[in-house]
Coordinates of C-alpha atoms in Angstrom, one line a residue:
Chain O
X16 CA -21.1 170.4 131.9
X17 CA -22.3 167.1 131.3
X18 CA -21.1 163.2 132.5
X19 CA -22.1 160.4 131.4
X20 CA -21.8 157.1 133.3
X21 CA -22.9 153.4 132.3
X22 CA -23.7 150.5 135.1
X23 CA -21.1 148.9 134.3
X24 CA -18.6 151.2 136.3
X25 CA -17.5 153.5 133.1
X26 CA -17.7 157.0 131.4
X27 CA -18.8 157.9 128.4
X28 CA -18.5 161.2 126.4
X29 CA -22.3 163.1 126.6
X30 CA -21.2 164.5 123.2
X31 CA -20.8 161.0 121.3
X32 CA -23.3 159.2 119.7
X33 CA -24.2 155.4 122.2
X34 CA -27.9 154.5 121.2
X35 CA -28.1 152.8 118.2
X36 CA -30.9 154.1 116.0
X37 CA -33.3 150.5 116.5
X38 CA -33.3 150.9 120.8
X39 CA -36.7 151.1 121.2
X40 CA -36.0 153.9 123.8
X41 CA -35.6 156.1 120.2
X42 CA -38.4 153.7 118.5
X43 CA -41.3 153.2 120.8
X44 CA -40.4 155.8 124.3
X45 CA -40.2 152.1 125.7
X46 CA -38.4 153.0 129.0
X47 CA -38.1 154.4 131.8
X48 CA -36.1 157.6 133.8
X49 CA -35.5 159.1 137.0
X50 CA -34.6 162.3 137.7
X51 CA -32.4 162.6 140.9
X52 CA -31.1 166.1 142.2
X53 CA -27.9 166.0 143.8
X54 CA -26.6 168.9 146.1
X55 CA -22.9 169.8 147.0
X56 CA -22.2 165.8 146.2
X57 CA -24.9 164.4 147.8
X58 CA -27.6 162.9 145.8
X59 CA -31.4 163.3 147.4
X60 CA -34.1 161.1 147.8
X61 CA -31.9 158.4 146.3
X62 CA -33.8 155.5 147.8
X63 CA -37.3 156.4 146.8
X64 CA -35.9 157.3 143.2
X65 CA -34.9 154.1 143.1
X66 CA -37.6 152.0 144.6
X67 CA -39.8 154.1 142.0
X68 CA -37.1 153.0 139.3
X69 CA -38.0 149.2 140.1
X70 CA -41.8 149.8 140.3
X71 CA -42.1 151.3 137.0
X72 CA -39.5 148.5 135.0
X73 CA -42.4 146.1 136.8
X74 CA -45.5 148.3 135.5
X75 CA -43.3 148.0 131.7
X76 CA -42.5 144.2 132.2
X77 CA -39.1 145.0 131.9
X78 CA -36.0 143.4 133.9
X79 CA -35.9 144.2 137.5
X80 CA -33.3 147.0 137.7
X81 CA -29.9 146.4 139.5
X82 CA -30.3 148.8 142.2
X83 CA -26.5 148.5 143.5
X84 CA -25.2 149.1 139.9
X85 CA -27.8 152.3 139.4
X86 CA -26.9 153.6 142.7
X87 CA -22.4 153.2 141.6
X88 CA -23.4 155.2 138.2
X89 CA -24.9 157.9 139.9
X90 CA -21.9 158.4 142.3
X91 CA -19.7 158.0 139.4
X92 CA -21.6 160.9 138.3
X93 CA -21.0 162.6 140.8
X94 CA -17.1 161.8 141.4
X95 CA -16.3 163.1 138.1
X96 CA -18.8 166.4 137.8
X97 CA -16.8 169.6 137.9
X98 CA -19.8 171.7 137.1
X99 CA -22.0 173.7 139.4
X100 CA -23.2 172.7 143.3
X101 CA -26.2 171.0 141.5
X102 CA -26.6 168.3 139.2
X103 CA -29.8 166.6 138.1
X104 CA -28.9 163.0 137.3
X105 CA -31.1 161.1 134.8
X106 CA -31.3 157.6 135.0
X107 CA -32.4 156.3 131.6
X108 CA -33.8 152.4 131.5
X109 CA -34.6 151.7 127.6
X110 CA -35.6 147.9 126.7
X111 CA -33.0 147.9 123.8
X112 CA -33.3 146.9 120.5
X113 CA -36.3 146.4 118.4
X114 CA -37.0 142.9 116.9
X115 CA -34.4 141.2 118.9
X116 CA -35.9 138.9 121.8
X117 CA -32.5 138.6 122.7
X118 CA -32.1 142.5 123.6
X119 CA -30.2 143.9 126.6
X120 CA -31.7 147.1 128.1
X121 CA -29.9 149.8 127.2
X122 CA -29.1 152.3 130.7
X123 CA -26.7 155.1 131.3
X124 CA -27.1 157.7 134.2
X125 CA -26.8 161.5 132.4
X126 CA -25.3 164.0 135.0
X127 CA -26.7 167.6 133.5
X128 CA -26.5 171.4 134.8
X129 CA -29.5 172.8 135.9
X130 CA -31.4 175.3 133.7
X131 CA -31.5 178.8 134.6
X132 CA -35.3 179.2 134.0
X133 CA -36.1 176.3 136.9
X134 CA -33.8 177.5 139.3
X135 CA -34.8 180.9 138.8
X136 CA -38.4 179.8 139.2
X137 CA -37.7 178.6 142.5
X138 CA -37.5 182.2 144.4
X139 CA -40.0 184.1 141.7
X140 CA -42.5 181.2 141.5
X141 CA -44.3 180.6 138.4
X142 CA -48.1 181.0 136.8
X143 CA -49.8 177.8 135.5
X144 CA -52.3 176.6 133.5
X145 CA -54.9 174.0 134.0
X146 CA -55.0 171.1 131.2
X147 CA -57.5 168.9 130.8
X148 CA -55.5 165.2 131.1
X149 CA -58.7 163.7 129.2
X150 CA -58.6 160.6 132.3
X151 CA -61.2 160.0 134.6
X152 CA -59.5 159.7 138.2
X153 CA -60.7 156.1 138.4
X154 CA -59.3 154.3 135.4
X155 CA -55.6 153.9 136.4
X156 CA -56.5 151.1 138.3
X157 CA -58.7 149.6 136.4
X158 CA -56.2 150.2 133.0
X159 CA -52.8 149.2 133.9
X160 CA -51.7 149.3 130.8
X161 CA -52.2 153.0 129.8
X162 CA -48.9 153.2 132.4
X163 CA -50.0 155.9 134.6
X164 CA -48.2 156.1 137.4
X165 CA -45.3 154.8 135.6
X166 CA -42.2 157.2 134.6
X167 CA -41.7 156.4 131.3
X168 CA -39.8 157.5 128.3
X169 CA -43.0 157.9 126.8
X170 CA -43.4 161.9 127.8
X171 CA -44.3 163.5 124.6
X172 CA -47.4 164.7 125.7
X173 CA -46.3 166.2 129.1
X174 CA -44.5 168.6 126.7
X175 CA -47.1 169.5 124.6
X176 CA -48.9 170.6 127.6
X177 CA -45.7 172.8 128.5
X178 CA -45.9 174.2 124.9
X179 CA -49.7 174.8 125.2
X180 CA -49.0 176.6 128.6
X181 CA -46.3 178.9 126.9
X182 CA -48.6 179.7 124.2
X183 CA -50.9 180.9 127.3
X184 CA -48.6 182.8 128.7
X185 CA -47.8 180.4 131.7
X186 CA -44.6 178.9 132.7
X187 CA -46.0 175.5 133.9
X188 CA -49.4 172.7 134.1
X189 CA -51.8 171.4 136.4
X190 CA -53.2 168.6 135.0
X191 CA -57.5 167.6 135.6
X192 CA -59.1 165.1 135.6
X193 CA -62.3 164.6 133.9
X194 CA -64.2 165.4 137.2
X195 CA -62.7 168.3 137.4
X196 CA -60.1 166.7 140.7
X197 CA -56.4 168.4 140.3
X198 CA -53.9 165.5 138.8
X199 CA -50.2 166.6 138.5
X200 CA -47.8 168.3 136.3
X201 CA -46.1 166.8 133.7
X202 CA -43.0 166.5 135.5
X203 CA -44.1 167.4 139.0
X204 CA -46.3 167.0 142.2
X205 CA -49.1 169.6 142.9
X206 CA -48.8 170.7 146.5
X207 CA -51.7 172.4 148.2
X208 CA -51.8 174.3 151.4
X209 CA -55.2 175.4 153.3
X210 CA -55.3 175.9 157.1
X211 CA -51.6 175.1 157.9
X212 CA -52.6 171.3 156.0
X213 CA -50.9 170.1 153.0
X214 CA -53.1 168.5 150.7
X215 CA -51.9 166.3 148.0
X216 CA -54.1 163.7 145.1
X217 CA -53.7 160.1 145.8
X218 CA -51.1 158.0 143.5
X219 CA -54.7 155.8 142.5
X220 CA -55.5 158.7 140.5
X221 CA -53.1 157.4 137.9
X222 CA -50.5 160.2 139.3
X223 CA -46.9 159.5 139.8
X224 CA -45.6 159.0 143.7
X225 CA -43.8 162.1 144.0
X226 CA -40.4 161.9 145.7
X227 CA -39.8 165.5 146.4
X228 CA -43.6 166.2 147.8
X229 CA -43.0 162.9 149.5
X230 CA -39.7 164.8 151.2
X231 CA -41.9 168.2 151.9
X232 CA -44.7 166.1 153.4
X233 CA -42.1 164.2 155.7
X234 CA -40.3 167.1 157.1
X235 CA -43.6 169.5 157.2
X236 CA -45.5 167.0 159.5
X237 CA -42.0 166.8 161.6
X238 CA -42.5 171.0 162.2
X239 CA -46.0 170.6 163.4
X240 CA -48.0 170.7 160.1
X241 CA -50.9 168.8 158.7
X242 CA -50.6 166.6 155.8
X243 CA -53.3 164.5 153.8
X244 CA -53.5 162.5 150.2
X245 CA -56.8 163.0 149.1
X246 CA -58.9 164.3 146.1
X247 CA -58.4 168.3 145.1
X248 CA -61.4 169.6 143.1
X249 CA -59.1 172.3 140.6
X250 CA -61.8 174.6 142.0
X251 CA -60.3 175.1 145.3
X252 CA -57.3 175.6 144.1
X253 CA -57.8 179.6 143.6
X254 CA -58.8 180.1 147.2
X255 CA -55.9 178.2 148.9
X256 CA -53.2 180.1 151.0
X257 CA -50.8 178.2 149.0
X258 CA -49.9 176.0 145.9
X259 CA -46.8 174.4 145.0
X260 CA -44.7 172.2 142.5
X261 CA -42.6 169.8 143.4
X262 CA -40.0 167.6 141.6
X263 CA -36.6 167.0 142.4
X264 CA -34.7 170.0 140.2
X265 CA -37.5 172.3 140.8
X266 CA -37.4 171.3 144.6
X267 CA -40.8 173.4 146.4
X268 CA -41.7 175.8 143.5
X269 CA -44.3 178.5 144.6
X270 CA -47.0 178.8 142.1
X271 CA -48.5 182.8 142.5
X272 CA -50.9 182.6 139.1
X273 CA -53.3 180.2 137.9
X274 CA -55.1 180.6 134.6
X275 CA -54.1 184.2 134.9
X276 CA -55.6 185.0 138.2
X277 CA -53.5 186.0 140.6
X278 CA -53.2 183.7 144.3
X279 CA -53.0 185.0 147.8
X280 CA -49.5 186.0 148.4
X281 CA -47.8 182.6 149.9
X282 CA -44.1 184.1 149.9
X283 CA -44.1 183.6 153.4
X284 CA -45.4 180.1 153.7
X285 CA -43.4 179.1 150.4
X286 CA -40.1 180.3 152.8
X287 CA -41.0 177.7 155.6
X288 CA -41.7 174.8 153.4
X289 CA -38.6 175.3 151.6
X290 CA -36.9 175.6 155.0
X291 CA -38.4 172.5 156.3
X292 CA -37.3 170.7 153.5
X293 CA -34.0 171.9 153.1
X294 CA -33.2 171.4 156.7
X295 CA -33.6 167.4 156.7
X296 CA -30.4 167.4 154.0
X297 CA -28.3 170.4 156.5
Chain E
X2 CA -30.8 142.7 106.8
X3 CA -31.4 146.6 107.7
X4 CA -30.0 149.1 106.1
X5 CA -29.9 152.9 107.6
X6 CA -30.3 156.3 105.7
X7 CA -30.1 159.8 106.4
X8 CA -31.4 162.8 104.8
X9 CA -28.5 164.0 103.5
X10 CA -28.4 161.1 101.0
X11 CA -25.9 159.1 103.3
X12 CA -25.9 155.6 104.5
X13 CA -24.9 154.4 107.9
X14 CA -24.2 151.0 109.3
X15 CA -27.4 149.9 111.7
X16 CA -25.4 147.9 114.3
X17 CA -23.9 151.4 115.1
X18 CA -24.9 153.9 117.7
X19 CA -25.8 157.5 116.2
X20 CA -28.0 159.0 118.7
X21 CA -26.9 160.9 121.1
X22 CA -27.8 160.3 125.3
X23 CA -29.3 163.4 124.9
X24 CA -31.6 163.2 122.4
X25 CA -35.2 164.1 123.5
X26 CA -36.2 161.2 121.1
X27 CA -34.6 158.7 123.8
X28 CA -35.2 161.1 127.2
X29 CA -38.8 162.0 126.1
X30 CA -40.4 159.9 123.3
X31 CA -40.3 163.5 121.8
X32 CA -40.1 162.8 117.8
X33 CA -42.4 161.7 115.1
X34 CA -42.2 158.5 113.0
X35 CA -44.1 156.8 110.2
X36 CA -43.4 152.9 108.6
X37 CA -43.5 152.6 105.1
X38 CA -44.3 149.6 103.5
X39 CA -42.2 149.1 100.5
X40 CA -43.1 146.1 97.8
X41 CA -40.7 144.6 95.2
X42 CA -39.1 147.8 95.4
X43 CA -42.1 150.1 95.0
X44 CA -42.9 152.1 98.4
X45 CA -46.7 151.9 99.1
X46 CA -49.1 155.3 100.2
X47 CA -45.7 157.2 100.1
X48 CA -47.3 160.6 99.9
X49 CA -50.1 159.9 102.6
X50 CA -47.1 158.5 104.8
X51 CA -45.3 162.0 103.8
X52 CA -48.1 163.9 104.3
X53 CA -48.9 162.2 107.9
X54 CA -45.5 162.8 108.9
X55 CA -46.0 166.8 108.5
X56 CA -49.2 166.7 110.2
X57 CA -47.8 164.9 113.4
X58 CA -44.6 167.7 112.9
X59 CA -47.0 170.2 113.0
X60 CA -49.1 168.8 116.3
X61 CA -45.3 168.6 118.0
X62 CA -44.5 172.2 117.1
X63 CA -41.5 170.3 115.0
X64 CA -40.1 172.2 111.9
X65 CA -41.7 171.0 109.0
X66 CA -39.8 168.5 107.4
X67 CA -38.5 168.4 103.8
X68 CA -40.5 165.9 102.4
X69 CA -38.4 165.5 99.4
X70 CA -35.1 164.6 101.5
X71 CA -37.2 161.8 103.7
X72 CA -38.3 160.4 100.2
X73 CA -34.9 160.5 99.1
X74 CA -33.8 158.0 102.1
X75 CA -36.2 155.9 101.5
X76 CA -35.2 155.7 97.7
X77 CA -31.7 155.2 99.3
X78 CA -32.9 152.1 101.5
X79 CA -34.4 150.7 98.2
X80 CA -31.8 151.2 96.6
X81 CA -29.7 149.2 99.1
X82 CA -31.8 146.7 100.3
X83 CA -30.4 143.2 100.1
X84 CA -33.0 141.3 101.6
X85 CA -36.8 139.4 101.4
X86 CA -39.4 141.5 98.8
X87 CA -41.0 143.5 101.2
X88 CA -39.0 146.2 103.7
X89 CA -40.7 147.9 106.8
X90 CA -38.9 151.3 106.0
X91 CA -39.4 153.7 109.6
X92 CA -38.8 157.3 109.4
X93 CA -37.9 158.4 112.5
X94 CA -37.6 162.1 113.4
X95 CA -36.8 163.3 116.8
X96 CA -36.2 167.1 118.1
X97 CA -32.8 166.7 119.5
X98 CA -30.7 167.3 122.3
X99 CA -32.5 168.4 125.4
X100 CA -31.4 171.6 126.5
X101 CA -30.2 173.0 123.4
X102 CA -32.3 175.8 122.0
X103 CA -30.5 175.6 118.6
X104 CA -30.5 171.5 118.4
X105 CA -31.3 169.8 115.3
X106 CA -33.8 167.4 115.0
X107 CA -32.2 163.7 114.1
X108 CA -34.1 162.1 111.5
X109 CA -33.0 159.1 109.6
X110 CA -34.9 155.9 107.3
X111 CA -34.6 152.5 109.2
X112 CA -35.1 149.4 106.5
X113 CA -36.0 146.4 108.5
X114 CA -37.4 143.1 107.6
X115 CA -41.3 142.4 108.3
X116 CA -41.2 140.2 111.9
X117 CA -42.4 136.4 110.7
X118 CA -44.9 136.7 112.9
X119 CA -46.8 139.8 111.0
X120 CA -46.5 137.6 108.0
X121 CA -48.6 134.8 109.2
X122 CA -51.0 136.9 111.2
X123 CA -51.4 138.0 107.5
X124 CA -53.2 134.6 106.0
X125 CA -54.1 132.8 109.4
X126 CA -55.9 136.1 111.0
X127 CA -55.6 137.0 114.5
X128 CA -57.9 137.4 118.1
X129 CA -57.2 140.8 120.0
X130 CA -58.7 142.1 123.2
X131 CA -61.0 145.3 123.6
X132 CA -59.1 147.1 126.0
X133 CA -60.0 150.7 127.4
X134 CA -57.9 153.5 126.5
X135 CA -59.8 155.9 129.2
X136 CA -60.7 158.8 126.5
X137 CA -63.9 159.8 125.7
X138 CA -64.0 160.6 122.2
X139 CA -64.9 164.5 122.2
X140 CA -61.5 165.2 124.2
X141 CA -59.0 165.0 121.0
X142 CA -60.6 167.9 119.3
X143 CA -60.8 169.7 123.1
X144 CA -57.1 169.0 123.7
X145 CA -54.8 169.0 121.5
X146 CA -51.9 168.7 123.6
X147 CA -53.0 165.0 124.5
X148 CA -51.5 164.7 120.5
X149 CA -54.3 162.6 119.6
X150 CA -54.1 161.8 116.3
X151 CA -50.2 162.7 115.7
X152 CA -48.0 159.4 115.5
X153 CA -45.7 160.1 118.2
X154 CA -42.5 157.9 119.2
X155 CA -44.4 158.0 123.0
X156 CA -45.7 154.1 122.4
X157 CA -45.1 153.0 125.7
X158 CA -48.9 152.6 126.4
X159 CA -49.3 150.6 122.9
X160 CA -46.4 148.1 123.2
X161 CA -48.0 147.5 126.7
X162 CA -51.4 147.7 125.7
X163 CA -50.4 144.4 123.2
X164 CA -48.0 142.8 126.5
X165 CA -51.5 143.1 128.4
X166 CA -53.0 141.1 124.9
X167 CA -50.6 138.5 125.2
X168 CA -51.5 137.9 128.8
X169 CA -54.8 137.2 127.7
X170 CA -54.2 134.8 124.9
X171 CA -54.9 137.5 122.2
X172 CA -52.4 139.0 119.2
X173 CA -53.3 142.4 119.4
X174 CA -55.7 145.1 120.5
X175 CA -58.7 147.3 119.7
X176 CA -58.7 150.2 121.8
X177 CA -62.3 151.5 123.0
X178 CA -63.4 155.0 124.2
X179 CA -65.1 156.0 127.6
X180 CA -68.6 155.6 125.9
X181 CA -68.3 151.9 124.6
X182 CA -67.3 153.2 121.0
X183 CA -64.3 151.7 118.8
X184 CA -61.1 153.9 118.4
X185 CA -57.8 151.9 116.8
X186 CA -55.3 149.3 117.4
X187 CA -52.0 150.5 118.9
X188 CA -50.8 150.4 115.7
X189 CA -53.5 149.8 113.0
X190 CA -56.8 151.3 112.0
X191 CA -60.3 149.5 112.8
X192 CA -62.2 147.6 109.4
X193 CA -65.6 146.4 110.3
X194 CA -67.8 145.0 107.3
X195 CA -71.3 144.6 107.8
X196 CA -73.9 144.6 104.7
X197 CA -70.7 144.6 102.1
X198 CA -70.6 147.9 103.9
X199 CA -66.8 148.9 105.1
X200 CA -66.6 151.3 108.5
X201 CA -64.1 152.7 110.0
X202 CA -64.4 155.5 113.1
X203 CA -63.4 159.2 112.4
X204 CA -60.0 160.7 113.0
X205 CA -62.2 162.8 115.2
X206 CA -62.7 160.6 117.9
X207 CA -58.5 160.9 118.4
X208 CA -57.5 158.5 116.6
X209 CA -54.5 157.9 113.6
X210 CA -56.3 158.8 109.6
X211 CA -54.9 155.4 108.6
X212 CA -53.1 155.3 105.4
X213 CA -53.4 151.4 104.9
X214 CA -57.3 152.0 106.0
X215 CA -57.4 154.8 103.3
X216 CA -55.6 152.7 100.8
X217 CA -58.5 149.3 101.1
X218 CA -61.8 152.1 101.3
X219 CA -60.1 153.9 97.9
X220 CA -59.8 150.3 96.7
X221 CA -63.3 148.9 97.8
X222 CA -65.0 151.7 96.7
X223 CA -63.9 151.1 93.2
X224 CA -65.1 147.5 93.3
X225 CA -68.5 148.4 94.3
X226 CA -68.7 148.6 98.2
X227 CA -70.0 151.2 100.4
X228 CA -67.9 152.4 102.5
X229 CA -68.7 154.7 105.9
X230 CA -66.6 156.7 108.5
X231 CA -68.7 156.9 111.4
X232 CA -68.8 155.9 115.1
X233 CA -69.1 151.9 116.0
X234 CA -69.8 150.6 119.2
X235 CA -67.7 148.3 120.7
X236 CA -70.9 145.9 121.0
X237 CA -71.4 145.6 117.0
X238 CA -67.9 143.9 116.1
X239 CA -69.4 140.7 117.5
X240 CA -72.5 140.4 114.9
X241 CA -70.4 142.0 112.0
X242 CA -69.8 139.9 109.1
X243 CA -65.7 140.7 109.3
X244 CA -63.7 143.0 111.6
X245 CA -60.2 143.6 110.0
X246 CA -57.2 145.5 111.0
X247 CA -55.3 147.7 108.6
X248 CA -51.7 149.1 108.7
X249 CA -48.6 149.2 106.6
X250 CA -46.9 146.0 107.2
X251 CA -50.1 143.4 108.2
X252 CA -51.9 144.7 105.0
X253 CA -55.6 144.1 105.9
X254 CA -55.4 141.3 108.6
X255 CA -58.4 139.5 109.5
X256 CA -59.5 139.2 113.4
X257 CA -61.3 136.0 114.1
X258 CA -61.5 136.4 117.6
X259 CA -62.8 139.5 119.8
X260 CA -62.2 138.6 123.9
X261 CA -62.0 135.3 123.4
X262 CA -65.6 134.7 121.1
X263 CA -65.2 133.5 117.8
X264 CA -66.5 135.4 114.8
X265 CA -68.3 135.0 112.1
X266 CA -65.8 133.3 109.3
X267 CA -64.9 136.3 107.1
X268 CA -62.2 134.6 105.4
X269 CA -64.1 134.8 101.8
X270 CA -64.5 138.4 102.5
X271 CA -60.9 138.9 103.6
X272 CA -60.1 137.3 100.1
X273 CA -61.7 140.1 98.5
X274 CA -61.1 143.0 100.4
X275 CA -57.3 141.8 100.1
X276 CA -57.1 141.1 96.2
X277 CA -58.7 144.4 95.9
X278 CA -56.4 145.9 98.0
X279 CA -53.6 144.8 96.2
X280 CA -55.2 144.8 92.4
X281 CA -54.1 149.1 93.0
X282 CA -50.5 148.1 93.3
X283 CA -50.2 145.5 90.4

């Protein structure tokens, strides 16, 4: 199940062919995307996605998005989905076509199922490895225009490193730094508990805002816990009481292996984060 | 004038969508692509563009593509072209739909005419920027995931690495590692000359094998010049007696200005470097 919805207010069919082979979306990964998760209708985290929408078209230099327009195609999405109680909604933002100075972007908000392997990861949690990034934490903000902390189209290397991590028998990444600090995974926010406090790195390390870790932080300090953005050093990661991804279709994922070493059992604490953060959307 | 070509020998119209919403080339940068310069007819470096294009497949865990149906469309957008002497042919091949374990990678030829621009940069030279691309230059060979090296359709970080030029009154860029060393432009190789000697840094250091780069170092050799592929600091392109950039469609273009200092004039030595360059084509 699949539905396809422009800006403009209509469908389209997911099978047919609408990029034209010169959209530098194809050319050049010279966009942007959001993933949004949507649960029995109701889409979550919709604001931040958004606001995270605008701040990487500014971080591209492309047009500032239409928010009210993005916001109508993912409820059209929704109003026409007879698929599953879950939808993950992509929001692709592509400049257009090449050469042409004259070029509209090219957007369209992709309602998909999601895949059995991430939902299924959510209650057995996963094994990951750690993948050097080949960034020191400091240069994002010195380097704007190496784009990190911007979601762009641009993601062939975040699957690499999920191919890399098969090959090593792991399901998902953490990425390091070149000091050795914990980064992200490709497509999610590492999550780190110690002491009843949940650590996570600072967006200056050239790490994507997470919306979903945003979410868990926001309801976990509202049932009593600790939370703090700050550095990880990878190497603490091993003796934590818990570690966690989190993206919006993966939601709080419990990560029980890293780099083939086994973590303390964190079932239990995995069950009340999720709980937390399920019970702000109840 | 462009003029489109698939592998299976047949054309299609340009102004046309083909590519699916889907297709990981749009969602995730996640293809492979090469420009072929093509000459009165005559396609230049063909086989190294081939050859590059199997090595980048193999880096993305693509299948390996069947060289003799991508020279086939670009014989087919030769054989169609309508327009000025010289084509910019693209070969663009991306994985597919997302989601689908049995997708089909989309490839196709894409004919376009040389940007005006290119074309003057060509005889009047240009000024780039040094701008950090936050790798040191051991972490290619350490990481291979970080697809150093394969020409990916993930550009985002070069077309805003040359956005980032424009702001500062320069053409293009020359990317430089963590330690001060010189890797590429975001879409040429680096040419220094110093001591009719010709350098250019290793693929090691992460960066593209240039084909154009290869083409003028095959040429210069036979007329008499030394040429090296080692490490150059970022610090030497000042003093050098001519810093060029190579790549299919600028040719050898020469920089005049690094960060704003004017350089030695190298326009005698461009003269040469070009003729020989293209004395292998006549």
């Amino acid at each position: 199940m699949r539905v396809l919805a422009f800006l403009d207010g209509t469908l389209g069919d997911p099978a047919q062919p609408y990029v034209r082979v010169d959209n530098t979306g194809v050319l050049r990964g010279d966009g942007i995307f959001e993933t949004v998760l949507v649960v029995d209708g109701r889409p979550r985290e919709l604001g931040p996605h958004l606001d995270r929408l605008a701040r990487s078209a500014a971080m591209l230099d492309l047009p500032e998005p239409d928010l009210a327009a993005w916001e109508g195609a993912v409820q059209q999405v929704i109003d026409n989905w007879q698929g599953s109680s879950e939808i993950a909604v992509k929001l692709v933002y592509t400049r257009g076509s090449e050469g042409d100075p004259d070029a509209e972007p090219f957007c369209y908000a992709l309602g998909m199922e999601i895949d059995e392997k991430v939902k299924r990861a959510r209650s057995e949690g996963i094994a990951v490895a750690l993948l050097e990034r080949g960034f020191g934490p400091e240069i994002a903000e010195r380097a704007p225009w190496l784009l990190l902390g911007a979601k762009t189209l641009s993601y062939a290397v975040n699957l690499a490193a999920l191919r890399e991590a098969a090959r090593r028998g792991a399901d998902d990444v953490v990425f390091t730094a070149t000091d050795g600090s914990v980064l992200e995974g490709p497509t999610s926010t590492v999550v780190m508990v110690a002491d009843r406090t949940l650590y996570t790195p600072p967006p200056t390390v050239g790490i994507l805002p997470g919306t979903t870790q945003r979410a868990v932080f926001r309801a976990a300090e509202a049932a009593g816990w600790t939370v703090k953005v700050e550095n990880i050093p990878a190497s603490e990661l091993l003796s934590a009481d818990g570690l966690f991804l989190a993206s919006s279709v993966r939601k709080v994922t419990r990560v029980h292996t890293v780099d083939g070493t086994r973590l303390a059992d964190s079932t239990e604490l995995h069950r009340e984060l999720c709980d937390a953060y399920e019970a702000q959307y109840a």
